[in-house]
Amino acid sequence: MSSIRDVARRAGVAISTVSKALNGYPNVSEETRVKVNEAVKELNFTPNPIASALSSKKAGRVALLIRLNTKTQAVDEINMQYLSGAINRAVERRLDVVTVFFSMIRGWNAGEIEDYFRSQGVEGIIIYGMGKQDEVLHGLIERQRFKIVAVDAPAENASTSCVQIDHEQAQYEVARRTVLENGGRSILYLAGKPDGYVTQERLSGMQRLAREEKISLLVRAGDFSEKKARELTFRYARAYDAIVCASDLMAIGAMRALQEMDIFRPVCGFDGITLMGYAGMQMNTVKQDFYRISRRAMDEMGRLLEGGTGRKLILDHKIVRMQYQDVIC
Amino acid sequence: MSSIRDVARRAGVAISTVSKALNGYPNVSEETRVKVNEAVKELNFTPNPIASALSSKKAGRVALLIRLNTKTQAVDEINMQYLSGAINRAVERRLDVVTVFFSMIRGWNAGEIEDYFRSQGVEGIIIYGMGKQDEVLHGLIERQRFKIVAVDAPAENASTSCVQIDHEQAQYEVARRTVLENGGRSILYLAGKPDGYVTQERLSGMQRLAREEKISLLVRAGDFSEKKARELTFRYARAYDAIVCASDLMAIGAMRALQEMDIFRPVCGFDGITLMGYAGMQMNTVKQDFYRISRRAMDEMGRLLEGGTGRKLILDHKIVRMQYQDVIC
DNA sequence: CTGTTAGCGCCTTCAG
DNA sequence: CTGAAGGCGCTAACAG
């Protein structure tokens, strides 16, 4: 394990010169740059990122803040896509990543979180699925002490970007297609958690469609819960022509309830998880592609860390029909 | 952002004393230890791991090496359990974690992997599901330059531990219960990938049962693939009384095939994933509890990093009956 | 353009 | 039992 010192000696220059040459500073002559590079090759030198981080106070470290729901398996799929997308892109961009679960920082205030992250060398945070009531996180964003990318939450300032699909439009489209394919003048809409930003956006899309098509609409809070969707379906489905759900998981719950009630109603979901295929169902849904979203989020983080300013990114989505054949392998 | 210096001042002692107190050195009086701890609390001090790593030349960093199968959703569930178990325990033990996917290091030789990890300050690696043919990883283990914990692979030496359940016994038990409940003198056994260590262990358990109960046994390689299990079931199930699968995913494939063939055969799986419940199935399976296994693996890693010597750990398992009611929420 | 000089925050002898 | 001093490997002003 050779150090920068060895390289300096080998190249016959000062340590600082080596540092500058290696970090692409402009004020180094081509000649010495070459000498340094040769020495690096000969000694098989790799800069020690720990020392570098300590000295520059820049660890280039990004925390992935993920909400884990141990009970619902569907969330695993989404979170795993988030993780792998972000981590893969991070490797490509030479960024260091730590995974942090919401449960770890529960009960902390913004200052404590800040201290913790800072002490861990974290400079940027990608927050997945922040809710309206996550006040501590909003505080973190407002303070602007970290570069932040919020996925599926509309936070935006100089050091905060957000990235998501157009939930309003997506919900509109998938509901529209479902209604067009099956007919129907009344819809039971199972919305998400009131706390979630996407909940409102998706609901708006549904309402727009109802307005345009003059469809009567009953909205109920399904809270993204399969169980609740199941109950609501038992209670209301009979009186409506179709059921539109703000998540695949709720769609599964609704579909199962319909099966038990032994009646048919078209159902559509939202997310595009393979779990739906496993549940043996076939229905329209919105394919979000969480892997790609997360890659894009890490990309945006890289831009922020390099000094870019916050902005809002809207990615595209697809309306697809999921079924078991699509997921088996 | 308080540093050790602030703590020292606040507690009225020297920096080095704080360091000793915090790192559990013996030669610090109880009195000063208390003072230091108070100061730490008051200042909300967290030691800077970067500085600590640089100084002590110990980063306490652990890499989680995970094999991601983007196609099969069941694997997401297992991997997520692995990740959260390990990460949660790592936080408690103040270990730093990096997540690395097999795909990242594909094609690298042991030396390259070693350099990469070393340059990242990695001292320990937890390998999940190493196969017999992962020669590079075996090389890594033999060199003993890292502390390694292998999950579900029988690697063991001075700096390598392994942790897993008793697959042989578990397979024996779950198959036994299934046969006892349903009767049957012949079994179709769908085994895992030939490359996997657990494949052989589970098969042995099945063979032991067959021997003891004088059951006729047909073994086929299902490769942990749902699709393959499906095909094999179509081909052989009719001639056998029961189907024992070396994984839940294969059990799902088998069950679906049986449904399509419109015949009944008792099926049992292995793993205890909730996906099985979603697939609308009810069957015996082995509950491994990957979360707990992974926690235990991280624990063992902590022990190795503290100078412990490698060993083999066998955790217990449960035989359970999975169904949809168990997973809905 | 290059070298000198201070640290970054912490750990670790080694005196007191 | 405690404190002072000297780094760990690198970066970042300053001088030259």
XYZ file of C-alpha atoms (C1' of nucleotides) in Angstrom:
690
model
C 0.000 0.000 0.000
C 1.939 3.018 -1.233
C 0.958 6.522 -0.252
C 1.002 9.869 -1.959
C 4.318 10.455 -0.316
C 5.927 7.566 -2.169
C 4.502 8.831 -5.408
C 5.919 12.284 -4.745
C 9.377 10.918 -4.085
C 9.246 8.626 -7.076
C 8.193 11.486 -9.338
C 10.608 13.902 -7.747
C 7.988 16.484 -6.827
C 6.164 17.690 -3.742
C 3.252 15.883 -2.191
C 0.894 18.717 -2.887
C 1.863 18.654 -6.518
C 0.889 15.042 -6.749
C -2.418 15.846 -5.130
C -3.079 18.594 -7.608
C -2.067 16.501 -10.567
C -4.279 13.640 -9.473
C -7.273 15.783 -8.746
C -7.111 17.531 -12.067
C -6.216 20.997 -10.897
C -5.330 23.318 -13.761
C -2.088 24.726 -12.429
C 0.148 21.746 -13.076
C 2.417 21.484 -16.093
C 1.801 18.706 -18.527
C 5.319 17.516 -17.920
C 4.974 16.955 -14.193
C 1.509 15.538 -14.668
C 2.999 12.833 -16.828
C 5.766 12.145 -14.347
C 3.244 11.814 -11.580
C 1.052 9.494 -13.564
C 4.023 7.288 -14.315
C 4.923 7.074 -10.675
C 1.326 6.236 -9.836
C 1.361 3.395 -12.326
C 4.676 2.034 -11.177
C 3.693 2.010 -7.537
C 0.159 0.849 -8.219
C -1.003 3.715 -6.091
C -4.631 4.163 -5.069
C -5.510 7.333 -3.164
C -6.859 6.641 0.283
C -10.426 7.956 0.206
C -10.612 8.055 3.980
C -7.710 10.434 4.294
C -9.042 12.414 1.399
C -12.437 12.687 2.994
C -11.031 13.780 6.314
C -8.860 16.415 4.789
C -11.232 17.870 2.264
C -14.276 17.363 4.451
C -15.934 15.892 1.450
C -16.693 12.231 1.601
C -18.872 12.204 -1.483
C -21.230 10.105 0.496
C -24.915 9.756 -0.180
C -27.480 8.365 2.225
C -30.475 6.500 0.884
C -33.336 7.071 3.261
C -35.826 4.279 2.873
C -39.090 3.493 4.587
C -39.273 -0.180 5.256
C -42.574 -1.846 5.885
C -41.728 -5.247 7.213
C -45.214 -6.539 6.802
C -46.003 -5.786 3.215
C -43.986 -7.702 0.772
C -44.811 -5.454 -2.149
C -42.814 -2.706 -0.579
C -39.760 -4.914 -0.578
C -39.909 -5.130 -4.295
C -40.146 -1.395 -4.710
C -37.448 -0.659 -2.182
C -35.110 -3.205 -3.682
C -35.542 -1.548 -7.044
C -34.836 1.782 -5.458
C -31.737 0.450 -3.765
C -30.252 -1.316 -6.725
C -30.937 1.561 -9.076
C -29.296 4.087 -6.800
C -26.362 1.914 -5.819
C -25.513 0.900 -9.340
C -25.500 4.466 -10.515
C -23.488 5.516 -7.477
C -20.740 3.076 -8.320
C -20.563 4.462 -11.820
C -20.321 7.970 -10.471
C -17.834 6.996 -7.791
C -20.127 7.998 -4.991
C -20.219 6.256 -1.698
C -23.585 5.077 -0.444
C -25.060 4.280 2.949
C -28.486 2.830 3.373
C -30.546 4.223 6.204
C -33.998 3.115 7.225
C -36.587 5.524 8.540
C -36.862 3.398 11.647
C -33.309 4.295 12.603
C -33.961 7.984 12.837
C -37.440 7.807 14.271
C -37.839 10.272 17.077
C -34.783 12.307 16.181
C -35.047 16.001 15.501
C -33.542 17.677 12.473
C -30.449 18.711 14.381
C -29.709 15.210 15.559
C -30.177 13.791 12.122
C -27.942 16.463 10.743
C -25.206 15.747 13.254
C -25.440 12.056 12.632
C -25.248 12.309 8.883
C -22.555 14.901 8.981
C -20.471 12.808 11.299
C -20.885 9.943 8.877
C -19.520 12.060 6.104
C -22.864 12.204 4.390
C -23.297 15.120 2.045
C -26.372 14.148 0.159
C -29.597 12.369 1.010
C -32.043 10.720 -1.306
C -35.392 10.481 0.416
C -37.842 7.921 -0.863
C -41.499 8.524 -0.241
C -41.466 11.373 2.210
C -44.914 12.178 3.596
C -46.529 15.504 4.290
C -46.255 14.849 7.987
C -42.549 14.119 8.032
C -41.845 17.478 9.561
C -38.346 16.652 10.590
C -37.418 15.869 7.015
C -39.035 19.034 5.803
C -36.902 20.858 8.323
C -33.846 19.130 6.941
C -34.753 20.247 3.463
C -35.399 23.824 4.469
C -32.100 24.163 6.240
C -30.304 23.287 3.035
C -27.308 21.860 4.820
C -27.427 18.775 2.646
C -27.967 18.130 -0.998
C -31.285 16.353 -1.152
C -33.195 14.525 -3.824
C -36.772 13.708 -2.930
C -38.434 10.899 -4.793
C -42.206 11.260 -5.042
C -42.408 14.403 -2.978
C -42.527 17.949 -4.357
C -39.613 19.440 -2.424
C -37.514 21.907 -4.314
C -35.012 24.597 -3.425
C -31.434 25.575 -4.205
C -30.008 22.352 -2.863
C -33.016 20.107 -3.249
C -34.328 18.414 -6.351
C -37.278 16.131 -6.738
C -37.900 13.384 -9.212
C -41.074 11.489 -9.951
C -43.474 10.557 -12.685
C -46.558 12.613 -13.384
C -48.903 10.846 -11.011
C -51.898 12.931 -11.942
C -51.587 12.129 -15.604
C -50.717 8.488 -15.008
C -53.750 7.926 -12.816
C -55.887 9.655 -15.395
C -54.589 7.452 -18.170
C -54.818 4.113 -16.471
C -58.306 4.789 -15.159
C -59.361 6.029 -18.553
C -58.152 2.977 -20.343
C -59.828 0.702 -17.833
C -63.128 2.491 -18.185
C -62.926 2.588 -21.967
C -62.195 -1.124 -22.183
C -65.007 -2.126 -19.901
C -67.543 0.637 -19.988
C -69.064 1.906 -16.762
C -70.483 5.161 -15.459
C -69.533 4.928 -11.828
C -66.226 4.316 -10.133
C -65.119 3.393 -6.658
C -61.735 5.020 -6.132
C -59.499 3.660 -3.399
C -57.034 6.414 -2.599
C -53.734 6.205 -0.744
C -52.661 7.532 2.621
C -53.788 11.108 3.232
C -50.238 11.832 4.358
C -48.697 11.018 0.992
C -48.069 13.584 -1.709
C -48.730 11.172 -4.508
C -52.099 10.412 -2.989
C -53.425 13.841 -3.799
C -51.856 13.908 -7.244
C -53.338 10.597 -8.220
C -56.700 11.550 -6.838
C -56.652 14.694 -8.942
C -56.090 12.619 -12.055
C -59.032 10.447 -11.164
C -61.206 13.465 -10.544
C -60.250 15.005 -13.846
C -61.328 11.881 -15.663
C -64.595 11.725 -13.744
C -65.303 15.324 -14.627
C -64.479 14.899 -18.296
C -66.388 11.684 -18.719
C -69.164 12.607 -16.360
C -68.536 9.548 -14.255
C -69.895 9.411 -10.751
C -67.109 8.886 -8.278
C -66.892 7.586 -4.746
C -63.541 8.246 -3.105
C -62.446 6.319 -0.039
C -59.097 6.293 1.744
C -57.553 2.881 1.265
C -54.283 4.018 2.843
C -52.310 1.859 0.411
C -53.440 -1.040 2.565
C -54.473 -4.283 1.028
C -56.679 -5.080 3.956
C -58.472 -1.784 3.882
C -59.004 -2.052 0.143
C -60.492 -5.443 0.736
C -62.918 -4.116 3.305
C -63.925 -1.134 1.218
C -64.536 -3.362 -1.751
C -66.840 -5.598 0.251
C -68.717 -2.544 1.376
C -69.052 -0.500 -1.796
C -68.126 -2.465 -4.894
C -71.551 -3.834 -5.617
C -72.913 -0.370 -6.308
C -70.154 0.677 -8.712
C -69.130 -0.325 -12.201
C -65.367 -0.343 -11.719
C -62.717 -0.019 -9.034
C -59.693 2.161 -9.514
C -56.936 1.732 -6.949
C -54.073 4.072 -6.184
C -51.694 1.123 -5.724
C -51.234 -2.421 -6.932
C -51.427 -3.753 -3.440
C -54.863 -2.271 -2.953
C -55.848 -3.611 -6.350
C -54.890 -7.075 -5.167
C -56.989 -6.653 -2.064
C -59.927 -5.399 -4.105
C -59.637 -8.180 -6.633
C -59.530 -10.838 -3.954
C -62.586 -9.367 -2.292
C -64.436 -9.376 -5.610
C -63.549 -13.012 -6.086
C -64.957 -13.849 -2.699
C -68.083 -11.822 -3.418
C -68.243 -13.716 -6.653
C -68.950 -10.658 -8.773
C -66.906 -9.114 -11.561
C -65.744 -5.545 -11.714
C -62.827 -4.203 -13.710
C -59.995 -3.163 -11.425
C -56.840 -1.228 -12.128
C -53.765 -0.639 -10.040
C -50.748 1.612 -9.825
C -47.013 0.809 -9.625
C -46.389 -2.144 -11.875
C -44.989 -4.556 -9.339
C -44.558 -8.193 -10.225
C -46.331 -9.228 -7.062
C -49.536 -8.524 -8.883
C -48.663 -11.156 -11.398
C -48.000 -13.596 -8.600
C -51.342 -12.868 -7.095
C -52.684 -14.415 -10.274
C -54.306 -11.242 -11.469
C -54.496 -9.504 -14.732
C -55.210 -5.822 -14.842
C -54.117 -2.466 -16.089
C -51.600 -0.628 -14.021
C -49.069 2.166 -14.220
C -45.531 0.934 -14.700
C -43.327 3.298 -12.776
C -39.991 1.497 -13.112
C -38.545 2.279 -9.728
C -35.110 1.143 -10.751
C -34.863 3.807 -13.392
C -36.367 6.456 -11.165
C -33.786 5.739 -8.517
C -30.920 5.760 -10.992
C -32.113 9.110 -12.159
C -32.324 10.318 -8.576
C -28.704 9.356 -7.951
C -27.743 11.065 -11.155
C -29.421 14.197 -9.993
C -27.638 13.881 -6.667
C -24.335 13.792 -8.512
C -25.270 16.979 -10.271
C -26.211 18.682 -7.022
C -22.964 17.615 -5.368
C -21.056 19.105 -8.234
C -22.698 22.425 -7.534
C -25.832 22.199 -9.600
C -28.965 23.856 -8.332
C -32.185 22.096 -7.357
C -34.914 21.422 -9.859
C -37.885 19.283 -10.574
C -37.671 16.251 -12.810
C -40.650 14.460 -14.259
C -40.008 11.035 -15.734
C -42.306 9.207 -18.069
C -44.410 6.166 -17.289
C -46.253 3.422 -19.104
C -49.687 1.950 -18.868
C -49.385 -1.817 -18.997
C -51.380 -4.932 -18.414
C -49.767 -7.176 -15.827
C -50.295 -10.890 -15.601
C -48.666 -14.021 -14.340
C -47.041 -14.836 -17.662
C -45.045 -11.639 -17.386
C -43.407 -12.466 -14.122
C -42.652 -16.147 -14.211
C -39.054 -17.145 -14.771
C -21.031 19.291 14.915
C -19.065 18.859 18.065
C -15.741 17.096 18.060
C -13.878 15.091 20.612
C -12.155 18.307 21.544
C -15.414 19.910 22.645
C -16.279 16.880 24.670
C -12.897 17.015 26.354
C -13.343 20.656 27.288
C -16.901 20.109 28.456
C -15.836 17.225 30.637
C -12.707 18.995 31.802
C -10.326 16.269 30.682
C -7.857 15.696 27.879
C -8.786 14.595 24.407
C -6.978 11.327 24.791
C -8.919 10.586 27.939
C -12.167 11.025 26.101
C -10.946 8.708 23.423
C -10.052 6.077 25.959
C -13.304 6.438 27.826
C -15.322 6.139 24.656
C -13.450 3.177 23.328
C -13.742 1.223 26.518
C -10.121 1.207 27.559
C -9.635 -0.167 31.064
C -7.392 2.515 32.459
C -10.005 5.215 32.964
C -11.625 5.872 36.323
C -15.330 5.395 36.655
C -15.644 9.011 37.676
C -14.139 10.498 34.541
C -15.935 7.971 32.409
C -19.230 9.293 33.738
C -18.189 12.892 33.181
C -17.242 12.090 29.625
C -20.480 10.306 28.935
C -22.432 13.240 30.246
C -20.580 15.621 28.019
C -21.189 13.342 25.076
C -24.904 13.371 25.765
C -25.077 17.097 26.238
C -23.231 17.864 23.052
C -24.916 15.119 21.077
C -21.489 14.005 20.065
C -20.915 11.257 17.543
C -17.329 10.252 16.846
C -16.273 10.972 13.320
C -15.699 7.562 11.834
C -13.613 8.959 9.017
C -11.076 10.476 11.335
C -11.202 7.410 13.486
C -10.602 5.160 10.535
C -7.679 7.205 9.330
C -6.078 7.322 12.702
C -6.583 3.773 13.812
C -6.278 2.349 10.313
C -9.472 0.507 10.997
C -12.526 1.559 9.120
C -14.790 -1.071 10.618
C -16.469 -1.285 7.306
C -18.396 -4.289 6.183
C -19.455 -5.065 2.652
C -22.682 -6.948 2.051
C -22.274 -8.975 -1.083
C -25.656 -9.742 -2.491
C -26.793 -11.602 -5.562
C -29.632 -9.746 -7.152
C -31.991 -11.454 -9.489
C -33.921 -8.688 -11.134
C -36.480 -11.004 -12.580
C -37.684 -12.967 -9.633
C -39.573 -10.990 -7.137
C -39.240 -13.550 -4.359
C -35.548 -12.879 -4.204
C -36.249 -9.247 -3.486
C -38.035 -10.212 -0.360
C -35.197 -12.385 0.838
C -32.519 -9.885 -0.034
C -34.395 -7.069 1.610
C -34.583 -9.118 4.775
C -30.896 -9.791 4.526
C -30.147 -6.124 4.027
C -32.301 -4.780 6.789
C -31.162 -7.387 9.261
C -27.511 -6.724 8.620
C -27.803 -2.967 8.463
C -29.833 -2.657 11.619
C -27.362 -4.735 13.551
C -24.476 -2.838 12.024
C -25.832 0.446 13.308
C -26.112 -0.992 16.762
C -22.552 -2.235 16.597
C -21.303 0.975 15.025
C -20.142 -0.725 11.914
C -20.207 0.921 8.574
C -21.880 -0.911 5.746
C -21.623 -0.853 1.985
C -23.929 -2.828 -0.193
C -22.347 -4.495 -3.174
C -24.106 -6.535 -5.799
C -22.500 -9.536 -7.418
C -23.037 -7.899 -10.763
C -20.586 -5.153 -9.873
C -17.659 -7.461 -9.398
C -18.460 -9.882 -12.162
C -15.351 -10.655 -14.137
C -12.932 -9.359 -11.543
C -10.235 -11.568 -10.129
C -9.589 -11.971 -6.422
C -6.775 -9.401 -6.490
C -8.919 -6.753 -8.090
C -11.721 -7.340 -5.669
C -9.266 -7.163 -2.821
C -7.801 -3.875 -3.999
C -11.213 -2.408 -4.521
C -12.530 -3.371 -1.123
C -9.337 -2.376 0.602
C -9.340 1.026 -1.038
C -12.898 1.428 0.201
C -11.796 0.710 3.724
C -13.622 -2.569 3.780
C -12.370 -5.029 6.373
C -15.125 -7.558 6.405
C -17.426 -9.113 3.835
C -20.685 -10.906 4.379
C -21.397 -13.112 1.397
C -24.954 -14.201 0.835
C -25.545 -17.360 -1.097
C -22.137 -18.101 -2.503
C -22.165 -20.973 -4.963
C -19.703 -23.794 -5.407
C -18.565 -22.282 -8.650
C -17.784 -18.842 -7.324
C -14.085 -19.527 -7.492
C -13.029 -15.953 -7.119
C -14.866 -15.737 -3.818
C -13.342 -18.958 -2.644
C -9.978 -17.459 -3.454
C -10.876 -14.424 -1.399
C -11.756 -16.632 1.527
C -8.596 -18.692 1.290
C -6.340 -15.661 1.262
C -7.779 -14.595 4.584
C -7.101 -10.940 3.976
C -10.634 -10.055 4.998
C -12.924 -11.166 7.751
C -15.673 -13.046 6.013
C -19.032 -14.409 7.044
C -20.651 -16.734 4.547
C -24.388 -17.164 4.743
C -25.587 -20.521 3.460
C -22.174 -21.737 2.382
C -19.868 -23.960 4.423
C -16.733 -21.810 4.341
C -14.725 -21.780 7.512
C -11.201 -20.847 8.506
C -9.409 -18.584 10.975
C -10.978 -15.447 9.589
C -14.109 -16.898 8.059
C -17.318 -17.940 9.743
C -20.451 -19.331 8.260
C -24.012 -19.108 9.440
C -27.070 -20.954 8.266
C -29.881 -23.172 9.409
C -29.616 -26.933 9.243
C -30.955 -27.371 5.733
C -30.723 -31.134 5.813
C -32.817 -31.409 8.937
C -35.266 -28.707 7.857
C -35.934 -30.372 4.532
C -36.381 -33.660 6.301
C -38.890 -32.193 8.715
C -41.031 -30.270 6.280
C -41.206 -33.155 3.847
C -41.999 -35.525 6.670
C -44.840 -33.457 7.971
C -46.278 -33.058 4.506
C -46.178 -36.766 3.861
C -47.624 -37.617 7.255
C -50.502 -35.212 6.795
C -51.415 -36.431 3.381
C -50.096 -39.914 3.074
C -48.259 -40.986 -0.060
C -45.543 -43.459 -0.937
C -43.833 -41.645 -3.772
C -42.409 -38.163 -3.987
C -41.298 -35.893 -6.771
C -38.481 -33.767 -5.390
C -37.619 -30.553 -7.162
C -34.089 -29.680 -6.125
C -32.256 -26.395 -6.395
C -29.321 -25.293 -8.537
C -26.523 -27.853 -8.640
C -24.131 -24.990 -7.952
C -25.635 -24.173 -4.565
C -24.418 -25.656 -1.312
C -27.846 -25.708 0.246
C -29.091 -27.725 -2.702
C -27.100 -30.746 -1.680
C -27.909 -30.375 1.989
C -31.618 -30.182 1.384
C -31.499 -33.092 -1.001
C -29.777 -35.173 1.645
C -32.594 -34.443 4.057
C -35.102 -35.569 1.499
C -33.154 -38.732 0.803
C -32.924 -39.545 4.464
C -36.673 -39.340 4.790
C -37.203 -41.465 1.710
C -34.870 -44.081 3.104
C -36.473 -44.111 6.524
C -40.023 -44.188 5.264
C -39.283 -46.351 2.279
C -40.691 -43.773 -0.061
C -39.820 -43.915 -3.712
C -38.173 -40.704 -4.819
C -37.683 -38.956 -8.130
C -35.200 -36.102 -7.984
C -35.098 -33.450 -10.663
C -33.119 -30.218 -10.812
C -35.580 -27.343 -10.593
C -32.754 -24.805 -10.313
C -34.834 -22.707 -7.893
C -36.751 -21.635 -10.972
C -40.478 -21.266 -10.888
C -40.725 -21.938 -14.561
C -38.677 -25.075 -14.435
C -40.669 -26.341 -11.466
C -43.780 -25.727 -13.475
C -42.502 -27.722 -16.404
C -41.280 -30.580 -14.260
C -44.601 -30.742 -12.508
C -46.468 -30.995 -15.777
C -44.164 -33.782 -16.776
C -43.924 -35.912 -13.656
C -46.519 -34.959 -11.061
C -49.228 -37.287 -12.231
C -47.157 -40.330 -11.344
C -46.273 -39.191 -7.814
C -48.187 -38.760 -4.601
C -46.611 -35.523 -3.430
C -44.234 -32.805 -4.549
C -41.503 -31.514 -2.301
C -39.764 -28.383 -3.482
C -36.435 -26.985 -2.342
C -37.803 -23.430 -2.484
C -41.085 -21.587 -2.126
C -40.793 -20.184 -5.589
C -40.629 -23.629 -7.094
C -43.525 -24.642 -4.882
C -45.549 -21.815 -6.371
C -44.669 -22.965 -9.862
C -45.585 -26.530 -9.020
C -48.852 -25.545 -7.389
C -49.895 -23.453 -10.353
C -49.092 -26.270 -12.715
C -51.173 -28.641 -10.626
C -54.061 -26.215 -10.738
C -53.850 -26.079 -14.500
C -53.617 -29.850 -14.700
C -56.628 -29.882 -12.414
C -55.236 -32.524 -10.106
C -54.381 -32.336 -6.443
C -51.060 -33.214 -4.915
C -49.712 -32.009 -1.601
C -46.835 -29.589 -2.122
C -44.371 -28.157 0.317
C -41.854 -25.365 -0.056
C -38.793 -23.954 1.614
C -37.982 -20.412 2.800
C -41.131 -18.993 4.295
C -41.572 -15.977 2.064
C -44.796 -14.017 2.105
C -44.998 -14.145 -1.653
C -46.352 -17.621 -1.248
C -49.294 -16.239 0.644
C -49.895 -13.748 -2.135
C -49.873 -16.485 -4.667
C -52.992 -17.646 -2.855
C -51.440 -20.858 -1.700
C -51.444 -22.719 1.490
C -48.715 -25.199 2.231
C -46.056 -26.290 4.611
C -42.733 -24.617 4.322
C -39.558 -23.974 6.265
C -39.458 -20.563 7.862
C -35.862 -19.424 7.709
C -36.257 -15.866 8.936
C -33.656 -14.206 6.809
C -33.768 -11.053 8.857
C -32.587 -12.853 11.935
C -30.003 -14.858 10.036
C -28.537 -11.700 8.627
C -28.493 -9.983 12.002
C -26.664 -12.951 13.351
C -24.234 -12.819 10.466
C -23.438 -9.194 11.213
C -23.012 -10.069 14.846
C -20.551 -12.734 13.925
C -18.750 -10.257 11.710
C -18.400 -7.952 14.682
C -16.862 -10.762 16.629
C -14.401 -11.558 13.870
C -13.406 -7.927 13.537
C -12.720 -7.844 17.231
C -10.270 -10.646 16.793
C -12.484 -13.697 17.172
C -11.688 -16.746 15.158
C -13.894 -18.263 12.473
C -16.529 -20.828 13.319
C -19.700 -22.406 12.128
C -23.083 -21.276 13.403
C -26.278 -23.210 12.948
C -29.493 -21.336 13.645
C -32.827 -22.904 14.251
C -35.819 -22.915 11.914
C -39.529 -23.545 12.039
C -41.920 -25.575 10.005
C -44.980 -23.467 9.286
C -48.058 -23.387 7.156
C -48.234 -20.264 5.005
C -51.408 -18.791 3.670
C -52.912 -15.560 2.475
C -54.384 -14.649 5.830
C -50.906 -14.525 7.255
C -49.623 -11.922 4.882
C -52.445 -9.490 4.327
C -52.203 -6.144 6.082
C 3.895 26.469 -11.857
C 5.817 24.175 -7.523
C 6.860 23.637 -2.613
C 5.922 24.782 2.344
C 2.961 24.718 6.008
C -1.029 23.767 8.546
C -4.423 21.233 9.785
C -8.966 17.496 9.236
C -10.622 14.472 14.005
C -9.111 10.902 16.181
C -5.938 7.154 18.172
C -1.877 5.706 20.604
C 2.413 5.510 22.701
C 4.858 7.455 26.460
C 5.810 10.360 30.231
C 3.984 12.301 34.403
C -5.061 6.998 36.074
C -4.395 11.203 33.027
C -2.381 14.394 29.595
C 0.924 15.880 26.029
C 2.726 14.937 21.650
C 3.089 12.850 17.315
C 1.174 11.068 13.557
C -2.641 8.528 9.928
C -2.795 10.234 4.260
C -4.388 13.797 2.122
C -6.024 18.731 0.854
C -5.705 23.633 0.668
C -4.268 28.028 1.403
C -0.167 30.560 1.024
C 4.446 31.682 -0.352
C 8.143 31.347 -3.393
